[in-house]
PDB file of C-alpha atoms in Angstrom:
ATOM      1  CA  UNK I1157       0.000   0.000   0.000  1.00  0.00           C
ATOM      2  CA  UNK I1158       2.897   2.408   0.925  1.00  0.00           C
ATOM      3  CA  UNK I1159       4.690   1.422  -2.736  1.00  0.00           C
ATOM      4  CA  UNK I1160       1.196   2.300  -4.462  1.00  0.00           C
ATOM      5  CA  UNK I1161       0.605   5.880  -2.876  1.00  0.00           C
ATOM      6  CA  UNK I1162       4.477   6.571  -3.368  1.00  0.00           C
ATOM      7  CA  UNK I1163       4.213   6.028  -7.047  1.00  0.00           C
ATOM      8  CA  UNK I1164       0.752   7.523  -7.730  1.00  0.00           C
ATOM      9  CA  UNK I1165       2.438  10.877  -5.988  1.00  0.00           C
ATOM     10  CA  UNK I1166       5.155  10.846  -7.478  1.00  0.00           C
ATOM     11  CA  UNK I1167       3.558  10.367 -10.887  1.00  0.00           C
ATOM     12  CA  UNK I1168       1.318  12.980 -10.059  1.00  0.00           C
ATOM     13  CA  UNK I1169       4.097  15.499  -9.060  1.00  0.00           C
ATOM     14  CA  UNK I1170       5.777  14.519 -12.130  1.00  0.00           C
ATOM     15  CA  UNK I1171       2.737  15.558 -14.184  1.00  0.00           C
ATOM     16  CA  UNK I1172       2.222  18.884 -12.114  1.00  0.00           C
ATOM     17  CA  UNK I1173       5.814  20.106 -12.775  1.00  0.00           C
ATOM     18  CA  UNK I1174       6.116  19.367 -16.376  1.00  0.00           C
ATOM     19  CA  UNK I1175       6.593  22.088 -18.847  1.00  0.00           C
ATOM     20  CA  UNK I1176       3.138  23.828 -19.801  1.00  0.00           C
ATOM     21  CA  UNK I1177       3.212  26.312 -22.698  1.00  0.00           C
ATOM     22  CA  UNK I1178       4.646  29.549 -20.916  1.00  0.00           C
ATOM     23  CA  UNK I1179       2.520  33.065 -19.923  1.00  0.00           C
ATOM     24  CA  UNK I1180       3.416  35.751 -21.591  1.00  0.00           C
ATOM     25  CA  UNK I1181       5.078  36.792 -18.430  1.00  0.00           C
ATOM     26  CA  UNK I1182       6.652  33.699 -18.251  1.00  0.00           C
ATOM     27  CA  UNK I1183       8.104  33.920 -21.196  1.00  0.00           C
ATOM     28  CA  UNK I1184       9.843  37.180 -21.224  1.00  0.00           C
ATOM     29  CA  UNK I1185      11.242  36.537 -17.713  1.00  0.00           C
ATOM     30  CA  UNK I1186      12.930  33.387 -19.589  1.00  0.00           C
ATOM     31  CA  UNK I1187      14.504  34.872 -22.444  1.00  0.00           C
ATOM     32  CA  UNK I1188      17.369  36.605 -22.796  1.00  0.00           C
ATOM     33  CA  UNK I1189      19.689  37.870 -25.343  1.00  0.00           C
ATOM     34  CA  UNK I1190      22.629  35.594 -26.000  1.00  0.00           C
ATOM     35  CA  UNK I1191      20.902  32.323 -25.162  1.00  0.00           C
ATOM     36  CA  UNK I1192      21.627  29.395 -27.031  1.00  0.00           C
ATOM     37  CA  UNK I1193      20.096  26.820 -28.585  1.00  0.00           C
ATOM     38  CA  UNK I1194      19.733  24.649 -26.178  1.00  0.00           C
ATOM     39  CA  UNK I1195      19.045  26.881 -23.251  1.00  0.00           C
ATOM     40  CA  UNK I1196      15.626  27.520 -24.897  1.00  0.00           C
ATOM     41  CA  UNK I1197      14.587  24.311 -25.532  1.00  0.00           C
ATOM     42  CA  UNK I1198      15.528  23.228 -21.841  1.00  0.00           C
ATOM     43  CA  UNK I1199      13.595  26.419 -20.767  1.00  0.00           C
ATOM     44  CA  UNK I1200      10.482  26.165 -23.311  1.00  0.00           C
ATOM     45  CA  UNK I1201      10.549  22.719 -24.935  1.00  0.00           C
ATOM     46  CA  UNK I1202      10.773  21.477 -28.472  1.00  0.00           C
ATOM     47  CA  UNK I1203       9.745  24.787 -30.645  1.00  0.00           C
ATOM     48  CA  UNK I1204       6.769  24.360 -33.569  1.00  0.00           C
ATOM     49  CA  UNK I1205       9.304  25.071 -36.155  1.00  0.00           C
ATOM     50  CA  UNK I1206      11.673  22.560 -35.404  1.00  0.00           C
ATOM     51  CA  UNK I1207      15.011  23.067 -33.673  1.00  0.00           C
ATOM     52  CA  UNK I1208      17.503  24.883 -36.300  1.00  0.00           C
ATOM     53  CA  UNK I1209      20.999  23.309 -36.823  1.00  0.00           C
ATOM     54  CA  UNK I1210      22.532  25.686 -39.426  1.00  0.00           C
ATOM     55  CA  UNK I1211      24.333  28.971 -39.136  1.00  0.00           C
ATOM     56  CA  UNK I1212      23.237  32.163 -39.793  1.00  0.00           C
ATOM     57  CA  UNK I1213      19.850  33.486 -39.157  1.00  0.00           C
ATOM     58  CA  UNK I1214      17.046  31.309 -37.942  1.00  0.00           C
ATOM     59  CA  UNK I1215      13.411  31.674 -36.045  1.00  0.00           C
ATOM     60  CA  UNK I1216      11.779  29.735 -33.195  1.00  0.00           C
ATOM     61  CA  UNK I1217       8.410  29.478 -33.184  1.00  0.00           C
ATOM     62  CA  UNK I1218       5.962  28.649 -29.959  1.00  0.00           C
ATOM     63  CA  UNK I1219       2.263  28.539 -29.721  1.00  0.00           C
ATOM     64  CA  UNK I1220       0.174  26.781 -27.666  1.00  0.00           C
ATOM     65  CA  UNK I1221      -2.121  23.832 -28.208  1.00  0.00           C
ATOM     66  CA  UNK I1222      -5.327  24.915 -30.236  1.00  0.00           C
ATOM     67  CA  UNK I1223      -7.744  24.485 -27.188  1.00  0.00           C
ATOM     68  CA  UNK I1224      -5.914  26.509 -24.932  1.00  0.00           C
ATOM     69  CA  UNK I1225      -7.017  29.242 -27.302  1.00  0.00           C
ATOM     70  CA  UNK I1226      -9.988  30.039 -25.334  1.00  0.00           C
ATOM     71  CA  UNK I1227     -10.042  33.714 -24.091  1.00  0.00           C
ATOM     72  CA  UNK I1228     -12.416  35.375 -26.404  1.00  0.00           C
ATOM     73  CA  UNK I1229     -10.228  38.550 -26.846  1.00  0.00           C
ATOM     74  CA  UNK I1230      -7.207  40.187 -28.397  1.00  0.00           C
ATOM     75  CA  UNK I1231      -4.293  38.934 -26.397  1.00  0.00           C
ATOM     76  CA  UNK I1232      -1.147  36.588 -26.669  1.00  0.00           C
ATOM     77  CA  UNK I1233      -1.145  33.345 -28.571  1.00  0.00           C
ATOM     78  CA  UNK I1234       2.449  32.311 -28.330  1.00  0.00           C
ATOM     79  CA  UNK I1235       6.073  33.553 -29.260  1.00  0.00           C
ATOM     80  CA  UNK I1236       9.111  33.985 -32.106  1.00  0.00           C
ATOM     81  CA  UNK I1237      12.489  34.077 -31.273  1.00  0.00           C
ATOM     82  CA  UNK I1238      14.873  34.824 -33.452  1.00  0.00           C
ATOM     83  CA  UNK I1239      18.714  33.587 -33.506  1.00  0.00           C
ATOM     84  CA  UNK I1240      21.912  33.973 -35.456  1.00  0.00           C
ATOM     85  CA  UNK I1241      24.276  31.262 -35.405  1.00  0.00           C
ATOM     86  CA  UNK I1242      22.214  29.711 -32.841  1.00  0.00           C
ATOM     87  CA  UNK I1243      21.971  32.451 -30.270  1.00  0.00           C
ATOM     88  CA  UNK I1244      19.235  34.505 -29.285  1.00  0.00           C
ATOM     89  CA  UNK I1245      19.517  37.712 -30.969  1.00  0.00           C
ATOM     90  CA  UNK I1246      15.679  39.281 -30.104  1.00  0.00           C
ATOM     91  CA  UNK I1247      11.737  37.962 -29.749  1.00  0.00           C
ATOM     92  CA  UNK I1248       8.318  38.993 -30.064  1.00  0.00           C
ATOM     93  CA  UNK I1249       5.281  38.599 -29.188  1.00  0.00           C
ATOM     94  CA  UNK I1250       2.353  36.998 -31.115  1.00  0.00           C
ATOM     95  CA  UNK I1251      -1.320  38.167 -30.756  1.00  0.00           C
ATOM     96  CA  UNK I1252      -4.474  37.108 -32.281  1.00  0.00           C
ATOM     97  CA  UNK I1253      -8.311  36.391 -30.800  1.00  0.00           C
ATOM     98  CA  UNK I1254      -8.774  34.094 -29.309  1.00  0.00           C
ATOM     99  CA  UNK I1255      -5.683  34.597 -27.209  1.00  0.00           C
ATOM    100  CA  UNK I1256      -4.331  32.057 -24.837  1.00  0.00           C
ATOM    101  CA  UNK I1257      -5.179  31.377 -21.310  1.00  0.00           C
ATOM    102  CA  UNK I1258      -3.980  28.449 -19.121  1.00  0.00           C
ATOM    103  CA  UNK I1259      -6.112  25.773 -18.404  1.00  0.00           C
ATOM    104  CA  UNK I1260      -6.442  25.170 -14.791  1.00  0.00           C
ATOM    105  CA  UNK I1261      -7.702  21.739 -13.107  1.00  0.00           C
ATOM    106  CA  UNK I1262     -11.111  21.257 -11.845  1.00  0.00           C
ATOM    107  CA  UNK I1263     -10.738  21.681  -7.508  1.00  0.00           C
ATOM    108  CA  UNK I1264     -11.122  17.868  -7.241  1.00  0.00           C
ATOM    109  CA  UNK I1265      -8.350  17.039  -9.723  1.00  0.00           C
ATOM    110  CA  UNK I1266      -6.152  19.883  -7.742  1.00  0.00           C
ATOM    111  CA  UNK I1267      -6.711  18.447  -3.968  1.00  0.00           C
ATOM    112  CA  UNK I1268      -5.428  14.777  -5.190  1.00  0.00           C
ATOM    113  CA  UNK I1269      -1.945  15.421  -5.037  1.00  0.00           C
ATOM    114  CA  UNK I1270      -2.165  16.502  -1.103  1.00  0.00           C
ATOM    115  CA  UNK I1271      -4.535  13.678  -0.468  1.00  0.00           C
ATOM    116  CA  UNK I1272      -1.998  11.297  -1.794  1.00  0.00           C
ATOM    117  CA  UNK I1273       0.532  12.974   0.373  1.00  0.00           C
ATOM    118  CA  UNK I1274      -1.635  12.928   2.885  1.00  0.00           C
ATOM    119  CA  UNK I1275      -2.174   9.292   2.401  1.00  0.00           C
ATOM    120  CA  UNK I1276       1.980   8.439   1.797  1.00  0.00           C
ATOM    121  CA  UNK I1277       2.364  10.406   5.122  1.00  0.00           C
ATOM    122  CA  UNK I1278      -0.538   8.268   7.426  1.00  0.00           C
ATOM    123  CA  UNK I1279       0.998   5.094   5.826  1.00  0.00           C
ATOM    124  CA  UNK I1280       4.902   6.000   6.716  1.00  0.00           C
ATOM    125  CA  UNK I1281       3.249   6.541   9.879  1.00  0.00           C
ATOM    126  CA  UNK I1282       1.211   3.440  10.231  1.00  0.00           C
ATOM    127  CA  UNK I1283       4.297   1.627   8.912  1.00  0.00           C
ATOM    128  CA  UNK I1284       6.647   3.293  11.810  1.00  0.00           C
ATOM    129  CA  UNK I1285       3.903   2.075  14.301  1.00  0.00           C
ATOM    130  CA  UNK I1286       3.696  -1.279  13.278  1.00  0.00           C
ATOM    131  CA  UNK I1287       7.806  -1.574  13.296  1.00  0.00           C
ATOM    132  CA  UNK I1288       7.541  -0.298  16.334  1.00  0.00           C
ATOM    133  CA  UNK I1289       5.173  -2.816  17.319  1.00  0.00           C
ATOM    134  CA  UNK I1290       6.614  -5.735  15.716  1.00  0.00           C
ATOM    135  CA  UNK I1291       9.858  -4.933  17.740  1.00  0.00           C
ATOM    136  CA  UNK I1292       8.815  -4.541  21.092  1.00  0.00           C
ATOM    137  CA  UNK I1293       6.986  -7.976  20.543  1.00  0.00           C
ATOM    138  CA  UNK I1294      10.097  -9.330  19.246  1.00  0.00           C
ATOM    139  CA  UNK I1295      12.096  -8.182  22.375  1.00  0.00           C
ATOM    140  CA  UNK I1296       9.648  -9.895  24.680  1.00  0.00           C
ATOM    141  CA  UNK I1297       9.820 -13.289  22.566  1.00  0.00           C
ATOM    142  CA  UNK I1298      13.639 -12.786  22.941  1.00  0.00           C
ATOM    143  CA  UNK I1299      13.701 -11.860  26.601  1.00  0.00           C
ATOM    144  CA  UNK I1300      11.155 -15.292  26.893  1.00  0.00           C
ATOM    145  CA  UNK I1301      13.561 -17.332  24.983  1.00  0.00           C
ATOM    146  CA  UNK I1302      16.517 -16.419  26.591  1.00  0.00           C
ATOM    147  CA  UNK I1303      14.594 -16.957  30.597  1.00  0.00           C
ATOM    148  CA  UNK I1304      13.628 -20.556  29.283  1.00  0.00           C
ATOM    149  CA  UNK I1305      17.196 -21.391  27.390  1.00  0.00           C
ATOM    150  CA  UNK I1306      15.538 -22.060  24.147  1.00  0.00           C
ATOM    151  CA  UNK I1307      16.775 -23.046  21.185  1.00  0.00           C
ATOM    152  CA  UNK I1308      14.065 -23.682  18.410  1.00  0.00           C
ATOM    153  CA  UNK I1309      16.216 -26.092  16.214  1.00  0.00           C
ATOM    154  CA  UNK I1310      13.768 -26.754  13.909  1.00  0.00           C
ATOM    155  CA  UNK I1311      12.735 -23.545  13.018  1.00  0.00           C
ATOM    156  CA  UNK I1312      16.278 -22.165  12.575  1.00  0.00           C
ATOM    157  CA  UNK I1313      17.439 -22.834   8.637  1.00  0.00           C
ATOM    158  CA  UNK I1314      19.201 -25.088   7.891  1.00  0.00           C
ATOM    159  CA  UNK I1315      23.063 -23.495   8.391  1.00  0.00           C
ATOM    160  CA  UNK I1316      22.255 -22.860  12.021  1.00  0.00           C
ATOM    161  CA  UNK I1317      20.349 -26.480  13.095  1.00  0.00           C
ATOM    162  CA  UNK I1318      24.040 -27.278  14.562  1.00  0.00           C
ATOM    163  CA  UNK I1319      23.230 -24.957  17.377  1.00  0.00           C
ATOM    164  CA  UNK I1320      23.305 -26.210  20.854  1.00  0.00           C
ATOM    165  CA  UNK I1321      23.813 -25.502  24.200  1.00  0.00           C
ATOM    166  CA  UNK I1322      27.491 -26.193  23.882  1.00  0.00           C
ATOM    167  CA  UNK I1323      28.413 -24.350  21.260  1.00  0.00           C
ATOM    168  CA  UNK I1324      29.893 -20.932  20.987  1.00  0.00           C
ATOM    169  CA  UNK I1325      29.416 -17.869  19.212  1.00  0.00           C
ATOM    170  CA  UNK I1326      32.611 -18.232  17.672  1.00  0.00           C
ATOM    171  CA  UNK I1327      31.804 -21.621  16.575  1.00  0.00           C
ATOM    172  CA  UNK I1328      28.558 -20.596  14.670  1.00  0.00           C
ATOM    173  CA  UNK I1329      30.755 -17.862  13.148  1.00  0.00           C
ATOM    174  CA  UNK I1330      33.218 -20.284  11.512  1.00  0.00           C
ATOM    175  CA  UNK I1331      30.317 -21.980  10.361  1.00  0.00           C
ATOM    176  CA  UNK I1332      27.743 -19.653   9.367  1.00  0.00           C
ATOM    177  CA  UNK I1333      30.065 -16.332   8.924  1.00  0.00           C
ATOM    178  CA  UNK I1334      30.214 -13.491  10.496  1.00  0.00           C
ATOM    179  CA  UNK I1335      27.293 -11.768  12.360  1.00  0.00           C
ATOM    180  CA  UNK I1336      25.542  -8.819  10.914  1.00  0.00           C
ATOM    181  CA  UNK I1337      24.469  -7.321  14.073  1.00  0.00           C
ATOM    182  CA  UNK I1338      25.168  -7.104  17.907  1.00  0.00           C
ATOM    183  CA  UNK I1339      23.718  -4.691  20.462  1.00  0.00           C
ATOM    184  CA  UNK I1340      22.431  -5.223  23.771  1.00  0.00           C
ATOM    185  CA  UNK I1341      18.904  -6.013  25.222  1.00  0.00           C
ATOM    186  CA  UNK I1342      17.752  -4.601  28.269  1.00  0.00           C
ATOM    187  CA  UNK I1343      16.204  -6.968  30.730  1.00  0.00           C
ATOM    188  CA  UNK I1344      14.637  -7.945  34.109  1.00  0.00           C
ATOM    189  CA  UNK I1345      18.587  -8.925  36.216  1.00  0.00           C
ATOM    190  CA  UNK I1346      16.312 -11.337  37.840  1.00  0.00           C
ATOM    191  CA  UNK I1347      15.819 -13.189  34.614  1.00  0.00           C
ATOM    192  CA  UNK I1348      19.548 -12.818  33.902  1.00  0.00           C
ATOM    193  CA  UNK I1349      20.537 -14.663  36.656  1.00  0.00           C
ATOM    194  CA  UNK I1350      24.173 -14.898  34.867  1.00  0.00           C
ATOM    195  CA  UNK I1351      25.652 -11.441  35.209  1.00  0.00           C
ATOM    196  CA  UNK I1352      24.545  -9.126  32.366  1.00  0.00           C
ATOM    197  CA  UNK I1353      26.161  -6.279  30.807  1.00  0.00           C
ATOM    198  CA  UNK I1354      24.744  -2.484  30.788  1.00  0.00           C
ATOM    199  CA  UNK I1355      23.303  -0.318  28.242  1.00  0.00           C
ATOM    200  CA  UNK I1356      24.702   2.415  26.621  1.00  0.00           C
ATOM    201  CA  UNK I1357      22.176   5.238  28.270  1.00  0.00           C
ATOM    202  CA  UNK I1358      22.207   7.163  30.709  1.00  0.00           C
ATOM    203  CA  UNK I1359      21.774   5.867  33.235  1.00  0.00           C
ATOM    204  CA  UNK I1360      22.819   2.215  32.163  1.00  0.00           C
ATOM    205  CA  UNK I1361      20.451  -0.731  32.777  1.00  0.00           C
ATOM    206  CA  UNK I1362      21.031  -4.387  32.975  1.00  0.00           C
ATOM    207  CA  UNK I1363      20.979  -5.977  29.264  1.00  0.00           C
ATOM    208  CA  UNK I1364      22.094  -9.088  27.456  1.00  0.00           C
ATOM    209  CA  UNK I1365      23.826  -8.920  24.482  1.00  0.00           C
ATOM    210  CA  UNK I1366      22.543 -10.334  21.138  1.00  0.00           C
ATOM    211  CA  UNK I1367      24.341 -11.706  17.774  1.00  0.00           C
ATOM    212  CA  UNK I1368      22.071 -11.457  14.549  1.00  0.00           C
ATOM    213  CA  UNK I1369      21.824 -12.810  11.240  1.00  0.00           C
ATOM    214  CA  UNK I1370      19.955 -10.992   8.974  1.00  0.00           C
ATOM    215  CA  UNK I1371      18.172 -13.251   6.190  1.00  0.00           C
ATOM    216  CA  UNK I1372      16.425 -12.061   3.034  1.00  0.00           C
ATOM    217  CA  UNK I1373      13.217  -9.876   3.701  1.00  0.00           C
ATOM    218  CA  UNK I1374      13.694  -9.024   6.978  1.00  0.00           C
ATOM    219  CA  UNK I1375      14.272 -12.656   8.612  1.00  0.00           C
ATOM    220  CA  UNK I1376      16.960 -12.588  11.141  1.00  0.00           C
ATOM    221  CA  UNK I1377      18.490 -15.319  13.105  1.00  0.00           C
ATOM    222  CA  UNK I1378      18.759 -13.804  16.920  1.00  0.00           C
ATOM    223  CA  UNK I1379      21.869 -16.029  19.405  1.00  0.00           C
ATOM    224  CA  UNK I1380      21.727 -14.660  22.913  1.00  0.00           C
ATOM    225  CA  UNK I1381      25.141 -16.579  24.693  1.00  0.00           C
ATOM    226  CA  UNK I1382      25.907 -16.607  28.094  1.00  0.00           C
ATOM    227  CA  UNK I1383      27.448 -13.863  30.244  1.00  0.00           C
ATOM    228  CA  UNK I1384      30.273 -12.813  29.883  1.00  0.00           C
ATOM    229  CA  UNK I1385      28.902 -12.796  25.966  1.00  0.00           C
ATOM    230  CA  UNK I1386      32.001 -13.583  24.145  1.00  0.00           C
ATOM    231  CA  UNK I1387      33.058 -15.540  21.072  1.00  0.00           C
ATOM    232  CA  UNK I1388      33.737 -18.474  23.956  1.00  0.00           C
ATOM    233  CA  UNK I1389      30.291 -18.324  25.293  1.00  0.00           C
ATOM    234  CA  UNK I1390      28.119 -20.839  24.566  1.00  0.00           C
ATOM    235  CA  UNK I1391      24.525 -20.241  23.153  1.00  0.00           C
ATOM    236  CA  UNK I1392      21.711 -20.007  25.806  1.00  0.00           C
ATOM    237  CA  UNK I1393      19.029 -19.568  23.375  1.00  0.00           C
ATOM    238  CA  UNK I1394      17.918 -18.868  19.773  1.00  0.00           C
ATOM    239  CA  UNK I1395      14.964 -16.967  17.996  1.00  0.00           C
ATOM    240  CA  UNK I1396      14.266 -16.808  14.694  1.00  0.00           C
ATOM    241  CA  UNK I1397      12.088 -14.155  13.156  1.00  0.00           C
ATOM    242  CA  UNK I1398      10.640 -15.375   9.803  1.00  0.00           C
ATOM    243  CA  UNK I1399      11.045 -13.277   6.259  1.00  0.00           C
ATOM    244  CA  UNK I1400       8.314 -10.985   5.205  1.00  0.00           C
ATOM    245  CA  UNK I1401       8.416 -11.380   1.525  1.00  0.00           C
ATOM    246  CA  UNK I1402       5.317  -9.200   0.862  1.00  0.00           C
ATOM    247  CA  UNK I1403       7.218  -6.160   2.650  1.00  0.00           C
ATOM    248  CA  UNK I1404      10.529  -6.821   0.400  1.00  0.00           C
TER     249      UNK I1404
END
């Protein structure tokens, strides 16, 4: 859902900031003498007349799409600029009836873009919550893991069913490489009955450390060792938290 407003938005600012045919206003704050070729088409687009290529004198010719003609009076319809050997040398105006004048978006079709927004923003929002969510829960299965010593064996995949008891964190990285993650845990120093490290805040509480695996959308493989948690401790529990594939 958060992919699908992103890319309605940004299609829709994409839309909203291309190039419409210029105001008159527009237009002469644009030009100026000595401009090249190129600078006007980056600043007005591909000219009627085609973009000239040889030297000497040459015109450039904008007018707007036929039904933008739709101010029933005298009044601009466009633009000529003229160059020699490809730089702007002078312009002028063109008039006729009807004149130009910019369409503009029914009120609807002009609120979208800020109720996308408005939608991209709840669902960053709603997304930050549910992280938010997801990890707190995740710390409490950890912290119940870790009080019970458990090691779900079967659950782990397949490089880390070795796992027991006795083995060490520097065993598991030998033979599942290195970890992708440590920090530490706070918890209950009744549950770590051990000795437990502290955290790095002020002022420090009790924690545990933790060594994790990260696995393709999101999965992670979470080894909580013993105190003094060192490559020679041995593993006192396991959790494994499975991928999310649709939030890849």
């Amino acid at each position: 859902m958060k992919t699908l407003l992103l890319v309605c938005f940004s299609v829709l600012v994409a839309c909203a900031s291309a190039n419409a045919f210029p105001t008159e206003r527009e237009m002469t704050a644009k030009l100026r003498r000595g401009m090249t070729t190129h600078e006007v088409v980056s600043a007005f687009g591909q000219p009627r007349t085609g973009i000239p290529t040889l030297p000497g004198l040459s015109h450039m010719r904008y007018l707007p799409p036929l039904a933008e003609l739709t101010a029933n009076k005298e009044g601009y319809i466009g633009f000529e600029i003229e160059l020699m050997d490809g730089r702007v040398t002078s312009w002028r105006t063109l008039r006729g009836n009807p004149s130009y004048a910019p369409m503009t978006a029914p009120p609807e079709v002009m609120i979208l873009p800020w109720l996308l927004k408005i939608g991209l923003v709840g669902a960053s929002v709603y997304g930050a919550i549910l992280a938010f969510k997801r990890r707190r829960s995740e710390d409490r299965s950890i912290i119940e893991a870790y009080k019970d010593r458990l090691i779900p064996t079967r659950e782990l995949p397949i490089e880390f069913r070795f796992i027991t008891h006795e083995t060490t964190v520097k065993q598991v990285i030998e033979k599942a490489g290195p970890y992708s993650r440590r920090r530490k845990l706070p918890i209950d120093p009744r549950i770590a009955t051990t000795g437990y490290i502290y955290t790095d805040d002020s002022p420090g509480r009790p924690a545990i450390a933790l060594f994790g695996w990260e696995m393709p959308f999101d999965g992670a493989v979470i080894l909580m060792p013993e105190y003094p948690f060192t490559g020679d401790s041995p593993i006192r529990a396991a959790f494994y938290r499975s991928p999310r594939p649709e939030e890849s």
